[in-house]
XYZ file of C-alpha atoms in Angstrom:
557
model
C 97.035 99.313 94.704
C 95.319 98.536 91.640
C 97.526 96.605 89.023
C 101.423 96.339 89.149
C 101.662 100.323 89.488
C 105.330 100.088 88.274
C 107.777 97.782 86.429
C 111.232 97.863 86.298
C 112.713 98.273 82.896
C 116.323 99.189 83.168
C 117.775 97.117 85.788
C 121.735 96.162 85.669
C 122.689 93.038 86.528
C 126.409 91.721 87.142
C 126.730 91.122 83.728
C 127.198 94.684 83.584
C 130.768 94.045 83.656
C 132.380 96.298 86.418
C 129.258 98.387 86.888
C 126.437 96.180 87.930
C 127.173 94.548 91.399
C 124.141 92.305 91.989
C 123.617 88.780 90.755
C 120.697 87.751 88.646
C 119.785 85.334 91.429
C 119.413 88.308 94.154
C 117.557 90.552 91.735
C 114.951 88.126 91.178
C 114.349 87.488 94.988
C 113.860 91.231 95.640
C 111.634 91.327 92.656
C 109.565 88.162 93.674
C 109.538 89.772 97.550
C 107.844 92.896 95.873
C 105.359 90.631 94.094
C 106.570 92.072 90.735
C 104.868 90.579 87.973
C 107.408 91.669 85.340
C 111.373 92.716 85.421
C 113.122 94.070 82.492
C 116.887 93.591 82.127
C 118.946 95.740 80.289
C 122.577 95.514 80.719
C 125.208 97.601 79.519
C 126.095 96.365 75.676
C 125.426 92.600 76.249
C 123.114 90.024 76.299
C 125.204 87.738 78.326
C 122.741 87.201 81.177
C 119.486 87.006 78.761
C 119.012 83.400 78.625
C 119.858 82.541 82.367
C 117.640 85.424 83.296
C 114.894 84.087 81.054
C 114.998 80.783 82.736
C 115.109 81.654 86.169
C 112.328 84.545 86.111
C 109.977 82.251 84.520
C 110.549 79.765 87.226
C 109.915 82.276 89.769
C 106.917 83.367 88.036
C 108.104 86.597 87.252
C 107.571 87.821 83.148
C 111.500 88.254 81.753
C 111.551 91.615 79.741
C 114.723 91.440 77.633
C 116.561 94.603 76.834
C 120.071 95.989 76.342
C 121.580 99.347 76.945
C 123.410 99.729 73.716
C 125.632 103.018 72.778
C 124.663 104.710 69.511
C 127.148 106.854 67.238
C 124.990 109.402 66.088
C 127.369 110.064 63.335
C 129.282 113.443 62.846
C 132.890 113.438 64.322
C 132.263 117.069 65.565
C 129.229 115.906 67.488
C 131.221 113.383 69.366
C 134.157 115.898 69.806
C 131.912 118.384 71.450
C 130.086 115.659 73.233
C 133.300 115.222 75.568
C 132.389 118.502 77.375
C 134.734 119.452 80.324
C 134.140 116.468 82.815
C 135.945 113.089 83.156
C 132.705 110.924 82.729
C 130.214 111.944 79.707
C 127.806 109.085 79.783
C 127.555 105.966 77.429
C 125.993 107.916 74.467
C 123.406 105.001 74.799
C 119.601 104.113 74.419
C 118.003 101.076 75.985
C 116.079 98.658 73.352
C 113.616 95.764 74.576
C 113.055 92.784 72.703
C 108.978 92.634 72.134
C 109.102 89.685 69.697
C 110.978 86.782 68.460
C 111.974 89.057 65.660
C 112.894 91.680 67.882
C 115.132 89.626 69.891
C 116.937 88.435 66.641
C 117.349 91.843 65.560
C 118.729 92.885 68.876
C 121.087 89.887 68.890
C 122.382 91.040 65.649
C 122.712 94.516 66.556
C 124.774 93.630 69.655
C 127.001 91.325 67.801
C 127.521 93.752 65.270
C 128.673 96.594 67.799
C 130.710 94.077 69.338
C 132.256 93.248 65.916
C 132.932 96.465 64.162
C 133.130 98.831 67.246
C 135.747 101.124 67.608
C 138.735 101.306 70.186
C 137.125 98.102 71.438
C 133.829 99.406 72.537
C 130.734 98.261 71.313
C 128.874 100.857 69.672
C 126.143 100.623 66.699
C 126.335 102.973 63.692
C 123.448 105.168 63.514
C 123.048 103.994 59.876
C 122.583 100.231 60.938
C 119.337 101.160 62.498
C 116.945 100.529 59.530
C 113.388 99.786 59.924
C 114.024 95.983 59.170
C 116.936 96.160 61.791
C 114.696 97.449 64.254
C 111.675 95.716 63.909
C 110.099 94.194 67.137
C 112.099 96.580 69.289
C 110.686 98.831 71.766
C 113.371 102.006 72.564
C 113.652 103.941 75.971
C 115.720 107.285 75.658
C 118.596 106.050 77.848
C 118.032 107.883 81.115
C 120.670 110.543 82.353
C 123.944 109.226 81.362
C 122.173 108.247 77.688
C 122.584 109.339 74.432
C 119.833 112.270 74.940
C 120.397 113.488 78.684
C 124.001 114.197 78.211
C 124.019 116.573 75.304
C 121.578 118.371 77.198
C 123.713 118.320 80.459
C 126.591 120.181 78.439
C 124.494 122.670 76.792
C 124.135 120.772 73.482
C 120.158 121.028 73.400
C 120.274 121.258 69.405
C 121.926 117.925 69.290
C 119.792 116.181 72.103
C 116.478 117.468 70.065
C 118.214 116.036 66.883
C 118.839 112.819 68.235
C 115.134 113.003 69.954
C 113.878 113.514 66.468
C 115.967 110.846 64.818
C 114.768 108.122 67.314
C 111.426 108.991 67.202
C 111.357 108.710 63.224
C 113.345 105.245 63.560
C 111.029 103.809 66.322
C 107.757 105.286 65.912
C 105.270 104.766 68.481
C 107.795 102.189 70.162
C 110.051 105.221 71.211
C 109.427 106.461 75.085
C 111.263 109.415 76.688
C 113.100 107.903 79.716
C 112.680 109.796 83.102
C 115.046 108.728 85.976
C 114.997 110.300 89.642
C 117.914 109.567 91.700
C 118.317 112.978 93.242
C 121.155 114.275 90.984
C 121.136 117.833 89.893
C 121.466 116.982 86.114
C 118.227 114.685 86.106
C 116.629 117.704 87.660
C 117.932 120.285 85.049
C 117.140 117.993 81.977
C 113.840 116.376 83.018
C 111.532 119.846 82.003
C 113.309 119.659 78.422
C 112.457 115.777 78.098
C 108.858 116.560 79.334
C 108.349 119.490 77.159
C 109.546 117.816 73.856
C 107.299 114.680 74.997
C 104.333 116.659 75.467
C 104.881 118.759 72.265
C 105.710 115.690 69.966
C 103.316 113.326 71.652
C 105.567 110.845 72.655
C 104.883 108.819 75.929
C 107.067 109.557 79.243
C 108.246 106.003 80.954
C 109.928 106.225 84.350
C 112.654 104.164 85.231
C 114.513 103.094 88.235
C 118.169 101.922 87.297
C 119.394 100.018 89.860
C 123.178 98.961 90.232
C 123.055 97.263 93.278
C 120.985 96.136 95.937
C 120.202 98.548 98.698
C 121.663 101.909 99.759
C 124.235 100.410 101.930
C 125.951 99.141 98.909
C 126.647 102.281 97.830
C 130.148 102.665 98.979
C 131.185 99.392 97.585
C 129.756 100.284 94.341
C 131.871 103.318 94.275
C 134.757 101.462 94.811
C 133.879 98.891 91.593
C 133.455 102.022 89.323
C 136.707 102.997 90.748
C 138.245 99.885 89.781
C 136.622 100.053 86.460
C 138.011 103.412 85.732
C 141.170 102.410 86.953
C 140.952 105.372 89.206
C 141.027 105.620 93.091
C 137.747 106.582 95.397
C 139.072 110.086 96.414
C 139.488 111.345 92.675
C 136.253 113.183 92.043
C 136.933 113.563 88.232
C 135.650 110.565 87.316
C 132.134 108.682 87.007
C 130.068 108.591 90.288
C 126.700 107.914 91.134
C 124.729 108.391 94.629
C 123.237 105.682 96.928
C 119.982 106.037 95.128
C 120.707 103.553 92.570
C 119.467 100.760 94.403
C 116.603 98.155 93.425
C 113.656 100.338 94.581
C 110.141 98.811 95.496
C 107.418 99.553 93.380
C 105.617 101.417 96.225
C 109.057 103.616 96.259
C 108.756 104.406 92.567
C 104.937 105.005 92.841
C 105.550 107.764 95.437
C 108.735 109.232 93.738
C 106.464 109.470 90.307
C 103.442 110.542 91.842
C 102.912 114.005 90.073
C 103.601 111.891 86.467
C 101.142 108.831 86.656
C 101.580 108.624 82.902
C 105.167 107.457 83.361
C 104.418 104.868 85.912
C 101.710 103.401 83.384
C 103.991 103.060 80.662
C 106.070 100.564 82.463
C 103.202 98.487 82.471
C 102.114 99.514 78.954
C 105.660 98.229 77.982
C 105.719 95.231 79.762
C 102.277 94.136 78.019
C 103.729 94.729 74.615
C 106.246 92.490 75.229
C 105.457 88.757 74.363
C 108.832 87.238 73.946
C 111.541 85.242 75.940
C 114.502 83.360 74.850
C 114.445 79.697 75.748
C 117.084 77.194 75.457
C 116.929 74.769 72.558
C 118.091 71.368 71.082
C 121.093 70.903 69.431
C 121.705 72.284 65.914
C 124.844 70.191 64.484
C 125.986 70.358 61.029
C 124.434 67.785 58.890
C 127.526 65.700 58.276
C 126.315 63.043 55.862
C 123.207 63.886 54.057
C 122.016 66.837 52.251
C 120.620 70.169 53.411
C 117.100 69.541 52.257
C 116.958 66.236 53.991
C 114.258 65.629 56.840
C 115.631 65.076 60.182
C 114.961 61.350 60.479
C 116.691 61.119 56.870
C 119.709 62.945 58.206
C 119.860 60.427 61.210
C 119.865 57.486 59.171
C 122.314 58.738 56.892
C 124.686 59.424 59.526
C 123.791 56.255 61.707
C 124.834 54.343 58.239
C 128.206 56.055 58.137
C 128.927 55.869 61.665
C 127.927 52.040 61.812
C 130.655 51.177 58.635
C 133.525 53.505 60.388
C 132.632 51.968 63.840
C 132.706 48.413 62.173
C 135.912 48.952 60.494
C 137.734 50.883 63.332
C 136.724 47.786 65.709
C 138.213 45.191 63.496
C 141.626 47.280 63.190
C 141.591 47.799 67.051
C 140.933 43.910 67.642
C 143.738 43.122 64.986
C 145.995 45.073 66.762
C 145.500 44.696 70.504
C 142.929 41.601 70.415
C 140.036 41.475 72.973
C 140.476 42.298 76.663
C 141.372 39.646 79.137
C 138.150 37.058 79.783
C 136.521 39.048 76.488
C 135.258 37.425 73.398
C 135.217 39.321 69.770
C 131.538 38.454 69.961
C 131.043 40.418 73.085
C 132.925 43.550 71.430
C 130.626 43.477 68.562
C 127.387 42.708 70.501
C 128.449 45.912 72.595
C 128.982 47.981 69.375
C 125.988 47.130 68.065
C 124.269 47.909 71.212
C 126.016 51.333 71.583
C 125.248 52.152 67.778
C 121.544 51.632 68.382
C 121.321 53.656 71.365
C 123.384 56.293 69.508
C 120.873 56.523 66.548
C 117.804 56.329 68.539
C 118.979 59.463 70.547
C 119.611 61.053 67.247
C 123.416 61.616 67.869
C 125.428 59.951 65.259
C 126.162 63.434 63.722
C 127.880 64.293 66.857
C 130.205 61.164 66.885
C 131.057 61.788 63.017
C 131.848 65.351 63.708
C 134.294 64.809 66.715
C 135.791 61.979 65.285
C 136.363 63.525 62.059
C 138.588 66.562 63.732
C 140.349 64.229 65.887
C 141.480 62.080 63.188
C 142.384 64.975 61.492
C 144.636 65.999 64.300
C 146.204 62.895 64.597
C 147.174 62.730 61.088
C 148.941 65.923 61.083
C 150.961 64.838 64.386
C 148.600 67.001 66.883
C 148.934 65.285 70.319
C 145.486 64.597 71.546
C 144.706 62.849 74.957
C 143.770 59.159 75.169
C 140.193 60.240 76.338
C 138.923 60.954 79.862
C 135.672 61.043 81.638
C 132.776 59.095 80.837
C 132.790 59.183 76.931
C 136.052 56.834 77.562
C 133.174 54.359 78.380
C 132.163 54.244 74.741
C 133.219 51.066 72.410
C 132.164 53.529 69.022
C 134.589 56.191 70.517
C 137.435 53.694 70.737
C 136.568 52.379 67.470
C 136.432 55.551 65.688
C 139.836 56.779 67.408
C 137.833 59.398 69.458
C 139.196 57.743 72.328
C 142.139 55.028 72.668
C 140.956 53.506 75.942
C 139.337 50.168 75.204
C 136.163 50.379 77.690
C 135.700 46.480 77.695
C 139.492 45.980 78.927
C 138.810 48.045 81.839
C 135.022 47.226 82.463
C 133.762 50.597 81.788
C 130.205 51.634 81.172
C 128.493 53.525 78.056
C 125.309 54.047 80.052
C 127.523 56.720 82.094
C 127.870 58.554 78.585
C 124.866 58.219 76.809
C 121.461 56.607 78.544
C 118.169 56.732 76.972
C 116.399 56.913 80.333
C 118.394 60.572 80.825
C 118.672 62.454 77.643
C 121.523 64.720 77.489
C 124.037 65.939 74.900
C 127.003 63.885 74.644
C 129.927 65.426 76.108
C 133.438 64.144 75.224
C 136.712 65.463 76.955
C 139.335 66.440 74.325
C 142.933 67.750 75.504
C 144.832 69.073 72.735
C 148.022 70.198 73.107
C 148.171 74.041 73.698
C 150.835 74.556 71.440
C 148.783 73.324 68.101
C 145.523 73.455 69.147
C 144.709 76.589 67.180
C 145.475 74.561 63.888
C 142.654 72.277 65.245
C 140.278 75.086 65.680
C 141.377 76.392 61.978
C 140.570 73.190 60.546
C 137.044 73.020 62.118
C 136.338 76.579 60.644
C 137.570 75.500 57.142
C 135.440 72.719 57.136
C 132.072 74.286 58.681
C 132.486 77.852 57.738
C 134.032 80.659 60.047
C 130.857 82.061 60.565
C 129.317 78.681 61.912
C 132.117 78.025 64.161
C 132.742 80.306 67.536
C 134.928 79.884 70.648
C 132.972 80.273 73.582
C 132.824 83.201 76.268
C 134.274 82.766 79.823
C 134.127 85.110 82.535
C 136.821 86.238 84.840
C 135.408 87.092 88.110
C 136.670 89.045 91.651
C 137.889 86.216 93.491
C 139.175 87.018 97.168
C 142.737 87.416 96.756
C 142.210 89.801 93.579
C 138.975 91.510 94.904
C 141.357 92.655 98.064
C 143.927 93.715 96.220
C 141.927 95.844 93.531
C 139.946 97.320 96.483
C 143.020 98.433 98.487
C 144.493 100.033 95.532
C 141.385 102.338 94.825
C 141.402 103.038 98.636
C 144.885 103.844 98.348
C 146.239 101.681 101.153
C 150.163 100.836 101.308
C 150.625 97.994 99.057
C 153.140 96.394 101.671
C 149.714 96.088 103.759
C 147.727 94.926 101.162
C 149.939 92.053 100.237
C 150.252 90.957 103.583
C 146.054 90.754 103.908
C 146.074 89.182 101.029
C 148.562 86.549 101.305
C 146.456 85.670 104.632
C 143.545 84.170 102.348
C 144.686 80.545 101.454
C 145.273 79.750 98.034
C 143.723 76.643 96.875
C 142.721 76.300 93.352
C 140.844 73.335 94.110
C 139.297 74.602 97.115
C 139.148 78.465 96.572
C 138.636 80.354 99.842
C 136.330 83.052 100.284
C 136.467 86.274 102.453
C 134.172 85.267 104.661
C 135.603 81.816 105.276
C 138.660 83.466 106.049
C 137.182 85.696 108.524
C 135.673 82.234 110.071
C 138.901 80.025 109.701
C 142.110 82.470 110.014
C 141.893 84.239 113.563
C 144.843 86.706 112.216
C 142.682 87.875 109.398
C 139.701 88.518 111.382
C 141.502 90.168 114.076
C 143.382 92.490 111.881
C 139.680 93.471 110.259
C 138.500 94.179 113.567
C 141.489 95.693 115.119
C 142.147 98.458 112.271
C 139.270 100.702 110.726
C 141.008 100.793 107.195
C 141.135 97.112 107.176
C 137.727 96.374 108.228
C 136.395 98.858 105.413
C 138.554 96.911 102.953
C 137.304 93.649 104.211
C 133.638 94.818 103.974
C 134.013 96.424 100.382
C 135.770 93.458 99.210
C 132.971 90.851 100.461
C 130.066 93.013 98.759
C 132.351 93.030 95.362
C 133.628 89.122 95.987
C 132.399 87.036 93.124
C 130.899 89.605 90.591
C 132.322 89.249 87.119
C 135.590 91.482 86.288
C 135.946 90.666 82.372
C 134.520 88.406 79.450
C 137.208 86.741 77.329
C 137.665 84.008 74.852
C 137.864 80.490 76.124
C 140.890 79.013 75.181
C 139.584 75.805 73.500
C 135.724 75.508 73.925
C 134.343 75.989 70.579
C 130.510 75.658 69.306
C 129.789 74.399 65.793
C 126.317 75.323 64.349
C 124.596 74.318 61.003
C 123.968 77.966 59.957
C 125.938 81.215 60.454
C 125.821 81.809 64.373
C 124.597 85.029 64.226
C 121.552 83.724 62.928
C 120.699 81.461 65.744
C 117.441 81.966 68.014
C 116.669 79.777 71.136
C 113.262 79.104 69.895
C 112.131 75.972 71.836
C 112.928 74.028 74.849
C 114.621 70.623 74.157
C 115.810 67.944 76.765
C 118.945 67.704 74.690
C 120.028 71.273 75.645
C 123.671 71.464 75.926
C 125.482 72.846 72.779
C 128.085 70.440 71.888
C 131.309 71.773 73.669
C 134.900 70.383 73.192
C 137.867 71.135 75.241
């Protein structure tokens, strides 16, 4: 085999929520086992996995290709109505966009963010008029595959709409547009392919072969079908719903080269696209707002100005603490002042005075408003600066707590205060932070709900239409311990009755096997109750441009 022969460009991970049934780590193991030099991730409507994929792929010597499968609203209401056809599933009306440069990734991020924030009915869908030349710079586009924006109109006999869309995409992307072909043995693929090939040859647009894997091997098809039924609030036996087949697994290069041996140019395009892509997202250092200096100052000037403010605040705060409580047993005021000076020097050297000022500011505001906030816990309680600025209310010298567990020049990492606000009024603190720094510069972090043992057993039992009482009894055999969550596999090994039931009853055995395959996949994405990120610019404009050892964004809870 000369060269790679084929490169995956349209892979779905578990971040394609309730759709992708394979974790990033597994995808990369499969790619490495097949000696794949590059791999394209294109999850549905999100870039949740982009950074993790980029970092993990690079460590395995695989070039990460970052894309997204994004639905496009091709405008006219009448077109959207006719697009529904006469079947339950009408595709995603999506295309695949891939970032070939830093500018392209920034544009892709903005498009996805805007699609979420301005989408209709909770769906992330981009408007056609958003796709301006500037917004698409640095992006490669694939036509979307059998469930995408082009193939589905063809399937429903709306050739004119399909051709209009093809013309529009070709105009928008120019030589960065590719006609995507997939072969999973489905009738609709076979019926549409000749029309796609004809259009490509007539217009001089390159073809590209893709495999769109949703699961690891064909053996996982049954479990994936159950996952789609869960996603659609349907049941496995229902025919009028989205169904794939057992060919949507992660194929090897050899399998894909054999599958498209009659269209070698479509295989060549996969390698060409990978070569055109020269960017991957990376983790970056903190981008905290400048708390005590002008926006045009150098970083060193900002740190020095913030360090001066923090020192003044800390010294005054320590004086108040000592006046109110005195030094701890066996300690002297001199020891307190030496410890304070030591900590301040470390904080300035590590360029973190701004972080202390930001945290102290909103904690002091909360306390002034009578909003309950915890006294401090975790390694942050070992900081005398934190105690002096009222971030914490624990005297670290009195309890012999070590500052080095919190900040250590030998182990550079972002400070991390564990802050406990009263849940009844913490929203007021978030609003204060948004008002101070700007709504566009403050965001709550995402959190992913996953299919844990009991939950996935219930979901699978429902789509298999098993009696509720039976499923309930099975679920309750899985020990519920939030501090030490039990998996289905562990339950099989340590709860004899559970294992016996799965072995004696074929239906229960099927339930357990499917649930095991789906356990741990992401069920939904939601907003964390109190974790927030604060940036020095609108967060939509952030790019992870470089690696920095202080790579964790400040998160407060």
